[in-house]
Coordinates of C-alpha atoms in Angstrom, one line a residue:
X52 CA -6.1 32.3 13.3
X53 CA -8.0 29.4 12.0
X54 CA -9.8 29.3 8.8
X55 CA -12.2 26.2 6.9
X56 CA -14.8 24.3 7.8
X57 CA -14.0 22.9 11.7
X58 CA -15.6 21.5 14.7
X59 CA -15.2 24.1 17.1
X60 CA -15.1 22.1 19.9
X61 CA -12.0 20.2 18.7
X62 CA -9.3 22.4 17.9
X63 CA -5.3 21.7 17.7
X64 CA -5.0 23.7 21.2
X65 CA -7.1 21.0 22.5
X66 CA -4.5 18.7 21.4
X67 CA -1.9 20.9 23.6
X68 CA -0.2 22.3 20.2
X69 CA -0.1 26.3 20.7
X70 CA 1.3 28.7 19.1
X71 CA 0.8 27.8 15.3
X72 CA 0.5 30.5 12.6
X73 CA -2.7 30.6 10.5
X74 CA -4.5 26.8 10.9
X75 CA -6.9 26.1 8.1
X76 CA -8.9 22.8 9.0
X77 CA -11.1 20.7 6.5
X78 CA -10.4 22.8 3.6
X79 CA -11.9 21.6 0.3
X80 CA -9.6 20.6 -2.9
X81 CA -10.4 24.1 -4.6
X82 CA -8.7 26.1 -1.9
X83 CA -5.8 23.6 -0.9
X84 CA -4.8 23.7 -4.3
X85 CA -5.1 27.7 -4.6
X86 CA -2.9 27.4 -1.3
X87 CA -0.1 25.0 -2.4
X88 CA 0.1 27.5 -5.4
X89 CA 0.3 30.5 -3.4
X90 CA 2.9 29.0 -1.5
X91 CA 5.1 27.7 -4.3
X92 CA 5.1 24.0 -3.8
X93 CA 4.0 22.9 -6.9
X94 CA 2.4 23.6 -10.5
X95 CA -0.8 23.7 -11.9
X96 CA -1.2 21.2 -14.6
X97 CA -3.7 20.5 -17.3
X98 CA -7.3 20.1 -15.7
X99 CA -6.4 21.3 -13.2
X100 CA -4.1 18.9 -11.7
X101 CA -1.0 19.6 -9.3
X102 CA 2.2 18.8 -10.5
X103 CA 5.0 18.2 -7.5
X104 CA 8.3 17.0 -7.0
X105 CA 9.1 15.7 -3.5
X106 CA 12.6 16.5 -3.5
X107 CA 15.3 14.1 -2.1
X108 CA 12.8 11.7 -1.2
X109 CA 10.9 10.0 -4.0
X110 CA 9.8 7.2 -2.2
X111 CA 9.5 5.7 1.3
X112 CA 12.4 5.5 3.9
X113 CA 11.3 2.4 6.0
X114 CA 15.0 2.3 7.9
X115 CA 13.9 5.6 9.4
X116 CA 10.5 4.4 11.0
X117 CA 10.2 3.8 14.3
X118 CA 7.8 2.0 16.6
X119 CA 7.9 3.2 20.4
X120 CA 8.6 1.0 23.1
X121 CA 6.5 0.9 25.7
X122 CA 4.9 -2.0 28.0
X123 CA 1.9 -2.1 26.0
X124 CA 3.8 -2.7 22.4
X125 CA 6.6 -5.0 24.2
X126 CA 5.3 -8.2 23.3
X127 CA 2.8 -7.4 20.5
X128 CA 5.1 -5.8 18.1
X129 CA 7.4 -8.0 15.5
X130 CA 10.8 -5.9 16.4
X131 CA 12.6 -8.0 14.2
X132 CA 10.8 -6.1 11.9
X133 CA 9.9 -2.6 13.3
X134 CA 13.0 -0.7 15.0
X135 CA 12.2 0.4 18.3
X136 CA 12.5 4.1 19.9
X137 CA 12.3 4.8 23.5
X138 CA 9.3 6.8 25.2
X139 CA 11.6 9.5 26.5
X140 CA 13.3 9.7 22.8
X141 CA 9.8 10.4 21.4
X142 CA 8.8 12.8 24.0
X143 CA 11.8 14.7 23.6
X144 CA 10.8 14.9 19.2
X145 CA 7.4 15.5 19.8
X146 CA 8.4 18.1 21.9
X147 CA 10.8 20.1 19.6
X148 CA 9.1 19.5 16.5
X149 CA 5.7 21.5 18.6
X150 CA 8.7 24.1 19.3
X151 CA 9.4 23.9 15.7
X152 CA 5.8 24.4 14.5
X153 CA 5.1 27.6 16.0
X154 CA 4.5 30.6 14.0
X155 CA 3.6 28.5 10.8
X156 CA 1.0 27.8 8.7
X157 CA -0.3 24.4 8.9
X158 CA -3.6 22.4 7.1
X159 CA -5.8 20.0 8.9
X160 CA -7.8 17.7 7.3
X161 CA -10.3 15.0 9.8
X162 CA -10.7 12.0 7.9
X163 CA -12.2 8.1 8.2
X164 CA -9.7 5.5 7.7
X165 CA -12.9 2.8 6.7
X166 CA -15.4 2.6 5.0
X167 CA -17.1 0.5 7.2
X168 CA -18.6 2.5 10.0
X169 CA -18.2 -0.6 12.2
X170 CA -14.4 -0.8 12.0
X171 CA -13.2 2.6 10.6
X172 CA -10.7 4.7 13.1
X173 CA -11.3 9.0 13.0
X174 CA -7.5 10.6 12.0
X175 CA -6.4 13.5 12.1
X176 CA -3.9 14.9 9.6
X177 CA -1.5 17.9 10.4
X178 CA 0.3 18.9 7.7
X179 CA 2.8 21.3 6.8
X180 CA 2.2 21.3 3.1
X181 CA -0.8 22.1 1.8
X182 CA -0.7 19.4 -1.0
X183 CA 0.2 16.9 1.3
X184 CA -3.1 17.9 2.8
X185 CA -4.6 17.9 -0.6
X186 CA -3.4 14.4 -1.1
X187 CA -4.2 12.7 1.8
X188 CA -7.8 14.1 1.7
X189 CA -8.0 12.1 -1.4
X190 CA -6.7 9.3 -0.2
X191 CA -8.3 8.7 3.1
X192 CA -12.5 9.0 3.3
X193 CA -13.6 12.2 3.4
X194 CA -16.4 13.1 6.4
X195 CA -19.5 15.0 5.5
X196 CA -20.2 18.0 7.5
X197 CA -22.9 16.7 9.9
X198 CA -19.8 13.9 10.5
X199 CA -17.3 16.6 11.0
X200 CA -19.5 19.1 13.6
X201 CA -18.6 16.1 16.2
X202 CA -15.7 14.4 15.1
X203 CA -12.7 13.3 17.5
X204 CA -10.0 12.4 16.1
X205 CA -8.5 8.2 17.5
X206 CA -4.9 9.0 16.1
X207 CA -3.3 12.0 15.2
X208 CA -0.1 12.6 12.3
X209 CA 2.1 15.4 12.4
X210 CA 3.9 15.6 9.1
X211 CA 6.4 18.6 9.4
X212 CA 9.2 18.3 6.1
X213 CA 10.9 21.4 7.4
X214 CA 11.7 19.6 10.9
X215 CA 14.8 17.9 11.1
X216 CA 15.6 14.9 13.7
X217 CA 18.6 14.9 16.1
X218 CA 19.6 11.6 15.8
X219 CA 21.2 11.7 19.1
X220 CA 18.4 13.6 20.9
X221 CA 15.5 11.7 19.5
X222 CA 16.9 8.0 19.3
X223 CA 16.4 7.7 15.5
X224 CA 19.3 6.9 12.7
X225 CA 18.9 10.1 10.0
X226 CA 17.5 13.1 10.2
X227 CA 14.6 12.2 8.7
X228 CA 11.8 10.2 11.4
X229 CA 8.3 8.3 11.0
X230 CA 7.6 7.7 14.7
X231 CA 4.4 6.1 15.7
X232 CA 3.3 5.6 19.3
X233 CA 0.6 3.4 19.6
X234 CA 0.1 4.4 23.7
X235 CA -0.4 8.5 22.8
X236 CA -2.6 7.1 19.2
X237 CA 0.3 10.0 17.4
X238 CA 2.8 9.7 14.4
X239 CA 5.6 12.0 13.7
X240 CA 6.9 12.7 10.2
X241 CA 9.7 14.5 9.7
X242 CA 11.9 15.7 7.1
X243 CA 10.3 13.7 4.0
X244 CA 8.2 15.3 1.5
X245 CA 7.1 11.7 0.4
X246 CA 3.4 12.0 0.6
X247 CA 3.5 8.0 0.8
X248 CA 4.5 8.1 4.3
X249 CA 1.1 9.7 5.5
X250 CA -0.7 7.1 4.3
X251 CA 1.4 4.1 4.9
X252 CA 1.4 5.5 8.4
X253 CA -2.5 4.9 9.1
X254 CA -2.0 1.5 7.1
X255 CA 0.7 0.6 9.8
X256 CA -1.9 1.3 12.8
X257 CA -4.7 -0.6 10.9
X258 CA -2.8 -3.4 10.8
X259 CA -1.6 -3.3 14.6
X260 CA -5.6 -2.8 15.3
X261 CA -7.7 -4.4 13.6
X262 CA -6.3 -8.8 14.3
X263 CA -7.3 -8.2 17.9
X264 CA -11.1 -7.8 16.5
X265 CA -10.7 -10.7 14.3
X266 CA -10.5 -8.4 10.9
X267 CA -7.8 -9.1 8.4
X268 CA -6.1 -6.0 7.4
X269 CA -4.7 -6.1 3.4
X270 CA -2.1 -4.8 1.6
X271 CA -4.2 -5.4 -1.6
X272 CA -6.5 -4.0 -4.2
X273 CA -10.3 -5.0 -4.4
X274 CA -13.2 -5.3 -7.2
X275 CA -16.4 -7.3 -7.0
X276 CA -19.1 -8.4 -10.4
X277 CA -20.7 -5.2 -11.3
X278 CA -23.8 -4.7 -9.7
X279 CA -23.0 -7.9 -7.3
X280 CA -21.1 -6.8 -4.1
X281 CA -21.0 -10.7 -2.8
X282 CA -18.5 -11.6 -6.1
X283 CA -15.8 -9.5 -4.5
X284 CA -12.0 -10.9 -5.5
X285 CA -8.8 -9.2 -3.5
X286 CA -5.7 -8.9 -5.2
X287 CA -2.5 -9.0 -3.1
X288 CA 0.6 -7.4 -4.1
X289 CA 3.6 -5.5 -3.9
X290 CA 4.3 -1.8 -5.6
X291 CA 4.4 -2.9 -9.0
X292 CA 3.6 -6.0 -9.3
X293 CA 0.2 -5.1 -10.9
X294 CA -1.9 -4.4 -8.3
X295 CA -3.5 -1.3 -9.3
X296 CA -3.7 -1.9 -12.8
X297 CA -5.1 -5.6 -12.8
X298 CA -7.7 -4.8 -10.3
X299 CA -8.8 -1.3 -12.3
X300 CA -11.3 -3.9 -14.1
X301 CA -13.6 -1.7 -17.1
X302 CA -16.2 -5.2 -16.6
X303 CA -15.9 -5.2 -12.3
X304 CA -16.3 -2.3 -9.7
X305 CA -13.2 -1.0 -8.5
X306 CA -13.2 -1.5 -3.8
X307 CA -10.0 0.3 -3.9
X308 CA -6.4 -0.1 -5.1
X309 CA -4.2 -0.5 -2.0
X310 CA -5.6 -1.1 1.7
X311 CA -8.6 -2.8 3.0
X312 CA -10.0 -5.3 5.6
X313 CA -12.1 -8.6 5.8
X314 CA -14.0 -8.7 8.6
X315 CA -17.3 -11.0 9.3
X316 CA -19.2 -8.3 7.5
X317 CA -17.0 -8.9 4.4
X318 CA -14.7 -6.8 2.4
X319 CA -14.1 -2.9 3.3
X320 CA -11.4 -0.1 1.8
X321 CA -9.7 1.4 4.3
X322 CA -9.1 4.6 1.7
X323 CA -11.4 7.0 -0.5
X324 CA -8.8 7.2 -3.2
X325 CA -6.0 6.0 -5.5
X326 CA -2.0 6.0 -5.9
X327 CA -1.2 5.0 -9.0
X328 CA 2.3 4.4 -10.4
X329 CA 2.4 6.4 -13.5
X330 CA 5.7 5.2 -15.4
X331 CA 4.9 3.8 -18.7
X332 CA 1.0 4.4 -17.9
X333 CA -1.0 3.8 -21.4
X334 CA -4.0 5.5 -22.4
X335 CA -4.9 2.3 -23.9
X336 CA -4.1 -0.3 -21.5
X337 CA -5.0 1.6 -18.7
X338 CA -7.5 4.3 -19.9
X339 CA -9.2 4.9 -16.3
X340 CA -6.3 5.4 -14.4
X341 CA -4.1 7.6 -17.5
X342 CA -7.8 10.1 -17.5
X343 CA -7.2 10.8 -14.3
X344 CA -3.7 12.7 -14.7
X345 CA -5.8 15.4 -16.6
X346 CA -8.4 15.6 -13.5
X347 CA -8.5 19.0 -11.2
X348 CA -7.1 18.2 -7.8
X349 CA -5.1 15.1 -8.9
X350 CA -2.0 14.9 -7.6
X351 CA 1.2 14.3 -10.3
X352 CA 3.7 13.6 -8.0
X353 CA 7.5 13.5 -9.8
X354 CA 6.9 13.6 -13.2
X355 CA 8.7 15.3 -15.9
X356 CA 6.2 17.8 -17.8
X357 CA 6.6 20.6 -20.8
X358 CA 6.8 23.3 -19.5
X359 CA 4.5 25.2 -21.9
X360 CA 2.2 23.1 -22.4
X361 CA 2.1 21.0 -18.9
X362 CA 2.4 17.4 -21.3
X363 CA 3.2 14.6 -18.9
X364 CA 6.0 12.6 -20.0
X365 CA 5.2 8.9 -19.0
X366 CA 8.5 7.6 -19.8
X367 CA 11.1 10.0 -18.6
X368 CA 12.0 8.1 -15.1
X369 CA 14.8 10.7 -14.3
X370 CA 13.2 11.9 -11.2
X371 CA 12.3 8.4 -10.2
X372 CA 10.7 5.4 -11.0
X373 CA 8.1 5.3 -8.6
X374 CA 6.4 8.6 -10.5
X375 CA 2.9 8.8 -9.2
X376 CA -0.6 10.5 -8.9
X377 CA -3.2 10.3 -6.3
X378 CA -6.7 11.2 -6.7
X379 CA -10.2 10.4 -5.1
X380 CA -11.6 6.7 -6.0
X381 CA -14.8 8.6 -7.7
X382 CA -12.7 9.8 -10.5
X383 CA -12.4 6.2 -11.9
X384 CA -16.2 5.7 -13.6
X385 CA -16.5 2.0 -12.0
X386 CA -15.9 2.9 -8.5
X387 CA -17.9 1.5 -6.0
X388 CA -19.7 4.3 -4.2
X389 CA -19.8 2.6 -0.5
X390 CA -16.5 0.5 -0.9
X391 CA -17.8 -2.3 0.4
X392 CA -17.6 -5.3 -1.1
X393 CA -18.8 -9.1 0.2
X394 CA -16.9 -11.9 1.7
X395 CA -13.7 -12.2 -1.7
X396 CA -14.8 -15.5 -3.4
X397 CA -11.0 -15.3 -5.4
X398 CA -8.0 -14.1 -3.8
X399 CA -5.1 -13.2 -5.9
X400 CA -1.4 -13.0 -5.0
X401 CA 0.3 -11.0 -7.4
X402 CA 3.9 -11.6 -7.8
X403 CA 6.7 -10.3 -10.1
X404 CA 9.5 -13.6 -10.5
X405 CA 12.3 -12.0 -11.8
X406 CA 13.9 -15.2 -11.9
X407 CA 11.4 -16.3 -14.4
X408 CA 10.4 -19.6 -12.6
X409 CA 7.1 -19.6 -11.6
X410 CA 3.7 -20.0 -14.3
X411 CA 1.7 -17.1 -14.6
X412 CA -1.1 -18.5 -12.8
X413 CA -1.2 -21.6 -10.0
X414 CA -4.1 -22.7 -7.7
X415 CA -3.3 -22.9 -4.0
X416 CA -4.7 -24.7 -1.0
X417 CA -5.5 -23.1 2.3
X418 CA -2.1 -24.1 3.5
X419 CA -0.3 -22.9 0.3
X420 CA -2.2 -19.7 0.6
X421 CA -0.5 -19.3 4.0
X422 CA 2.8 -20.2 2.7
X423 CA 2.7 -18.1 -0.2
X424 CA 1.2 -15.3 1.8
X425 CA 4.0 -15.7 4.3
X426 CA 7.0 -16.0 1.7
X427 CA 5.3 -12.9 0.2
X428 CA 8.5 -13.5 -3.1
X429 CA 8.0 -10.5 -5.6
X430 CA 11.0 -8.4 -7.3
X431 CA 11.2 -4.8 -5.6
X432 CA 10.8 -2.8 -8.4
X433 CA 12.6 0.3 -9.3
X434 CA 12.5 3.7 -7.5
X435 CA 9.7 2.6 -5.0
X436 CA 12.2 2.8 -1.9
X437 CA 15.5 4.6 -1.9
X438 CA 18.5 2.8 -3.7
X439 CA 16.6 0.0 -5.7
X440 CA 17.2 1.3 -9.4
X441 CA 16.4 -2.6 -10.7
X442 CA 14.2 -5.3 -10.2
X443 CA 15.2 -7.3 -7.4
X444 CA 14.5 -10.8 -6.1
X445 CA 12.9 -10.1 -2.4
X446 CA 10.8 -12.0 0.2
X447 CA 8.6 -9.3 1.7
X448 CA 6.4 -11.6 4.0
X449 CA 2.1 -10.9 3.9
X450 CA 3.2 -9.0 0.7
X451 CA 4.1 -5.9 2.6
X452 CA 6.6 -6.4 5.6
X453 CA 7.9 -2.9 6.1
X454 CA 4.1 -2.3 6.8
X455 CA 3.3 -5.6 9.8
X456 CA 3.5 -4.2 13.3
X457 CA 2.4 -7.6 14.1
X458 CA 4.4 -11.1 13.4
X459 CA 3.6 -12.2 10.1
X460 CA 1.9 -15.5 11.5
X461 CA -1.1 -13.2 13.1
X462 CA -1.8 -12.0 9.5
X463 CA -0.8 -15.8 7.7
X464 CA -3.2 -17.7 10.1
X465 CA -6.2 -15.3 9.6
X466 CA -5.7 -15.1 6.4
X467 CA -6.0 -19.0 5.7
X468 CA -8.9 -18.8 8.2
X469 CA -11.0 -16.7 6.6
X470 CA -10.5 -18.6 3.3
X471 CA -11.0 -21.8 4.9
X472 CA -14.2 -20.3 6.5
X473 CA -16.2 -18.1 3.4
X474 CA -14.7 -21.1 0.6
X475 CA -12.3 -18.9 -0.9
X476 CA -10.2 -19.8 -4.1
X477 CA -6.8 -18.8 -3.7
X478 CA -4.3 -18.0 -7.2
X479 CA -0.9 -16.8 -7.5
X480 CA -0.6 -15.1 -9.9
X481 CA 3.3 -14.1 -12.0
X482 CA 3.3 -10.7 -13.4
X483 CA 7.1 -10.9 -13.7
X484 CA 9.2 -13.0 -16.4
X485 CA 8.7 -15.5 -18.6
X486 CA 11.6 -17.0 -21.6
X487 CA 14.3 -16.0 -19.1
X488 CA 15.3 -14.3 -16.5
X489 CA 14.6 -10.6 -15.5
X490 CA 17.5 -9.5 -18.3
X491 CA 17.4 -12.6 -21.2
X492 CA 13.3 -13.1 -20.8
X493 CA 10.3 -11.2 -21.4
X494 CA 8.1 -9.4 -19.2
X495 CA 4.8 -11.6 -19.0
X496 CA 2.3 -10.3 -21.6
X497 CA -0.6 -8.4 -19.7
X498 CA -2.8 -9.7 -22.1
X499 CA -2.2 -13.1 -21.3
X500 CA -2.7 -12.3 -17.4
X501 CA -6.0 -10.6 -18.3
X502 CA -7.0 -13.3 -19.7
X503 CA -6.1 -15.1 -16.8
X504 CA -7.3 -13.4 -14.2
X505 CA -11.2 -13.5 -15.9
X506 CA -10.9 -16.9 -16.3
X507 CA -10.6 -17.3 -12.7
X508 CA -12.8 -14.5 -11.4
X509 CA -15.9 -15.7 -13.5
X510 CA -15.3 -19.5 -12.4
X511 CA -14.4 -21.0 -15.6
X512 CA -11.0 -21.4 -14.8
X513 CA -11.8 -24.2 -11.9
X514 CA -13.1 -26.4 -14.7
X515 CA -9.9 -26.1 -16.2
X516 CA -7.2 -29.3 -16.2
X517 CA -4.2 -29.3 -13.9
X518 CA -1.0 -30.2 -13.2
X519 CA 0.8 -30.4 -10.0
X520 CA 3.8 -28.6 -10.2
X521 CA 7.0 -30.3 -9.6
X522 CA 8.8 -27.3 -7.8
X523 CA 6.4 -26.0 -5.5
X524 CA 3.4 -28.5 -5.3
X525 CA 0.4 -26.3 -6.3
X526 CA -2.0 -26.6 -9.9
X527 CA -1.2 -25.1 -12.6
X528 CA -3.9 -25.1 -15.9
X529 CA -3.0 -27.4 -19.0
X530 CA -5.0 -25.0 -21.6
X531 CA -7.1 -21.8 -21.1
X532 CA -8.9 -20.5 -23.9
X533 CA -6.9 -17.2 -25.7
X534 CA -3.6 -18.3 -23.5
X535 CA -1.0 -19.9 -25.6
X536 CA -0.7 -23.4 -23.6
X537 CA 3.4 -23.0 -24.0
X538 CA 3.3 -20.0 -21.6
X539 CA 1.5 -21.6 -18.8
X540 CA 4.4 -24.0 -19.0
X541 CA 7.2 -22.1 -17.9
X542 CA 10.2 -24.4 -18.5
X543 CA 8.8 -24.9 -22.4
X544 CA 9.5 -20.9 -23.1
X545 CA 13.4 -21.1 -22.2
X546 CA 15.4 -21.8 -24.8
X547 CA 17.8 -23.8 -22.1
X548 CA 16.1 -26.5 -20.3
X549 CA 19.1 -27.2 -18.2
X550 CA 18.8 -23.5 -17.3
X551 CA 15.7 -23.3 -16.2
X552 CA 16.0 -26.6 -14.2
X553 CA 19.0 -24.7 -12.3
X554 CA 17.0 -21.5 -12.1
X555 CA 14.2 -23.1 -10.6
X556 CA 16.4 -25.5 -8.3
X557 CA 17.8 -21.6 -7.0
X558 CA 14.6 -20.3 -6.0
X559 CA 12.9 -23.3 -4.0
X560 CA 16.0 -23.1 -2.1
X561 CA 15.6 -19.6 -1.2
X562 CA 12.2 -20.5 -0.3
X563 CA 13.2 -23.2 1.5
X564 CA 16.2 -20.8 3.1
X565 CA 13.3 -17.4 3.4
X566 CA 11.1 -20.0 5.4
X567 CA 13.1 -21.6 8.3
X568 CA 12.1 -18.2 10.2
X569 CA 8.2 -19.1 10.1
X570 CA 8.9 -22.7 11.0
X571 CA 8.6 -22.5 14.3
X572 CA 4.9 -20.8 14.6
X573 CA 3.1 -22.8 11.9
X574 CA 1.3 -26.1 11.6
X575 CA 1.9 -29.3 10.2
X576 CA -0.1 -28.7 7.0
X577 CA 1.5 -25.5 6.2
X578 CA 5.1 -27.0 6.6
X579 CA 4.0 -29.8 4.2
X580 CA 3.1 -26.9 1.8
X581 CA 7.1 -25.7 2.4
X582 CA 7.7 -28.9 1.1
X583 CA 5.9 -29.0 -2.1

């Protein structure tokens, strides 16, 4: 039986999956969430917002995702990167988790990934869960009905949590499998209730898509000047390093937190919504993003709450770290309504240096741009995958390698392209330590980044004085007004300047190490920028 609003004409039988239970397609956030409570998986919270845990799972399991093989993907796909899983393997899953399926109760929701009508791509969502269709229909663009009545869907996810993988059957390592097959346009989730992995999922596609039309996908966050589309900035970054929060602007309008593309048309979200870490949110540093926890239909995804009185606790981590909420991108008041933003005059690479090296704000060339972009240093913070409980120093190349398809050079050359091209300033920007290591320093002050980060977004900061720094090459500002002037120099707040010497000494040589791989696809200017 089929229930919601649906294009009659495209039906999951069409799709050769018979045999399901009760399908309800399209539903609305009102009735997902009276069906996620009528089915147990969750609470209701204040306003109206669903409180979930996700059960063993509180984050992404990227050593369980596989790319299939095929003669198409053999020599587009960076398998150094993606693991590989034979055609015959993934027939034989997707046919037992369709065997699986039958008799249940599943929720479809047909969404845009895009907001760019030029370059979006129609997906279709099958879930299991209905808050995981609850959350993705936040998260991805939402079709209006005329857009719905002939929709057809250009890649499909299953996401089935009950269905367990046969590692021996199905050519995967766990029971758990994200499976994407770019020849059939499907994905197959099983056994994760991480809602992450749905969305990730049509990030990894977009990214495999979108180079071979000359657009440059992003794992970043976007703004531009309010009321001025064409003073867009992107903001590059990791989980954690301060992407969300630094680009959720009260002064700019908010693109989007997480995904989007630059194209010759200029900036684009791929999404229609928001996942925002919650641990340690504050009502008064972050007031948009904290409001939304109280909304109806928001998402509170592994958070510990009273239960009488449904208070989130913000601190209590014993879940996980990598506590979140989703929710649609209107429920932040300085959203953009089209998410569409012009060609980025700044572009901003957030990173978090737990080794307390780098100044918290450095201009870069083109060629640094690349480099940087292609090093991709951060710290993996806590709880965002399974087993990191601690920052830790990583090199996750374009700022999101467990999400590339593509070698990273595709994205690195494109990327300096289009800066090159539009006359984009590039910063990099240190959300991490400062006085120390991760351990003996501080965490940068936020205030100070603000500060920052306005400087450089309103142009101010270009009139600045540099220096050239002696470790990596790039500018660094003498003085910016409200920044104490010791804090752009990093070795000045350590205590031991022998220390510091040593500490930075450690982590050009693991860029120098990290690097070697990319040598042999780059050009002469970026290798001078390996070299300082």
């Amino acid at each position: 039986m089929t229930f919601g609003r649906v294009n009659p004409q495209f039906r999951l039988e069409d799709q050769g999956i018979q045999g399901l239970g009760n399908v309800y397609y399209n539903l609305m956030e009102p009735a997902l969430v009276e069906a996620a409570l009528k089915n147990g998986e969750g609470r209701l919270g204040n306003g109206g917002a669903f409180l979930v845990s996700t059960g063993e799972y509180t984050g992404r399991s990227p050593k369980d995702k596989f790319t299939v093989r095929t003669p198409t993907t053999e020599n587009t796909i960076w398998w150094d990167n993606n693991a590989p899983m034979a055609a015959d393997a993934f027939d034989r899953l997707h046919a037992d988790m369709l065997e699986h399926m039958k008799g249940r109760t599943y929720f479809v929701q047909d969404l845009f990934a895009g907001a760019d009508p030029a370059h979006r791509l129609n997906v279709r969502v099958i879930n299991e869960l209905a808050w995981h269709n609850l959350f993705i229909r936040h998260l991805l663009r939402r079709p209006g009905q005329d857009e719905l009545d002939g929709f057809t869907s250009d890649f499909t996810i299953i996401n089935c949590p009950s269905f367990k993988a046969d590692p021996a059957r199905h050519g995967c390592r766990t029971e758990t499998v994200i499976a994407v097959n770019f020849d059939k346009k499907l994905i197959l989730i099983g056994n994760t209730e991480y809602a992450g992995e749905n969305k990730k999922s049509v990030f990894g596609v977009l990214n495999y898509l979108l180079p071979e039309k000359g657009i440059m996908p992003m794992h970043c966050s976007a703004n531009h000047a309010d009321g001025n589309p064409v003073d867009a900035a992107v903001f590059f970054g990791l989980s954690g390093t301060g992407k969300t929060t630094l680009s959720a602007d009260p002064n700019r309008t908010l693109i989007g937190d997480d995904e989007h593309g630059w194209s010759d048309r200029g900036t684009f979200n791929f999404e229609g919504g928001c996942y925002a870490k919650t641990i340690g949110l504050n009502p008064e540093a972050e007031p948009e993003i904290f409001a939304t926890t109280g909304m109806f239909g928001t998402v509170i995804e592994n958070m510990i709450f009273d239960e009488q009185t449904k208070a989130l606790d913000f601190e209590d981590s014993s879940l996980t770290e990598n506590m979140r909420c989703a929710y649609p991108l209107d429920y932040i008041p300085n959203a953009s309504g089209n998410g569409l933003g012009g060609h980025p005059k700044n572009v901003i690479m957030l990173t978090c240096d737990a080794f307390g090296v780098l100044p918290p704000i450095a201009r870069l060339t083109p060629a640094q741009a690349e480099y940087h972009f292609l090093s991709g240093f951060t710290a993996k913070m806590a709880g965002t995958e399974r087993g990191v409980t601690e920052p830790k120093p990583a090199f996750s190349t374009c700022f999101g390698a467990p999400f590339m398809p593509r070698r990273p050079e595709v994205y690195g050359a494109l990327l300096r392209q289009k800066i090159a091209d539009h006359g984009t300033t590039c910063w990099l920007v240190n959300t991490g330590w400062t006085g120390g290591a991760y351990g003996v320093g501080n965490r940068m002050p936020i205030k100070a980044t603000r500060a920052l980060l306005t400087a450089a977004l309103d142009g101010s900061l270009n009139s600045a004085t540099f220096r050239k720094d002696p470790n990596f090459g790039f500018e660094v500002p003498v003085t910016v007004p409200g920044v104490d002037a010791g804090l752009l120099d990093p070795r000045s707040t350590w205590e031991d300047k022998g220390a510091y010497d040593a500490q930075a000494a450690k982590l050009v040589r693991m860029f120098a190490e990290n690097f070697e791989q990319y040598l042999p696809y780059i050009d002469a200017d970026v290798k001078a920028a390996a070299i300082g």
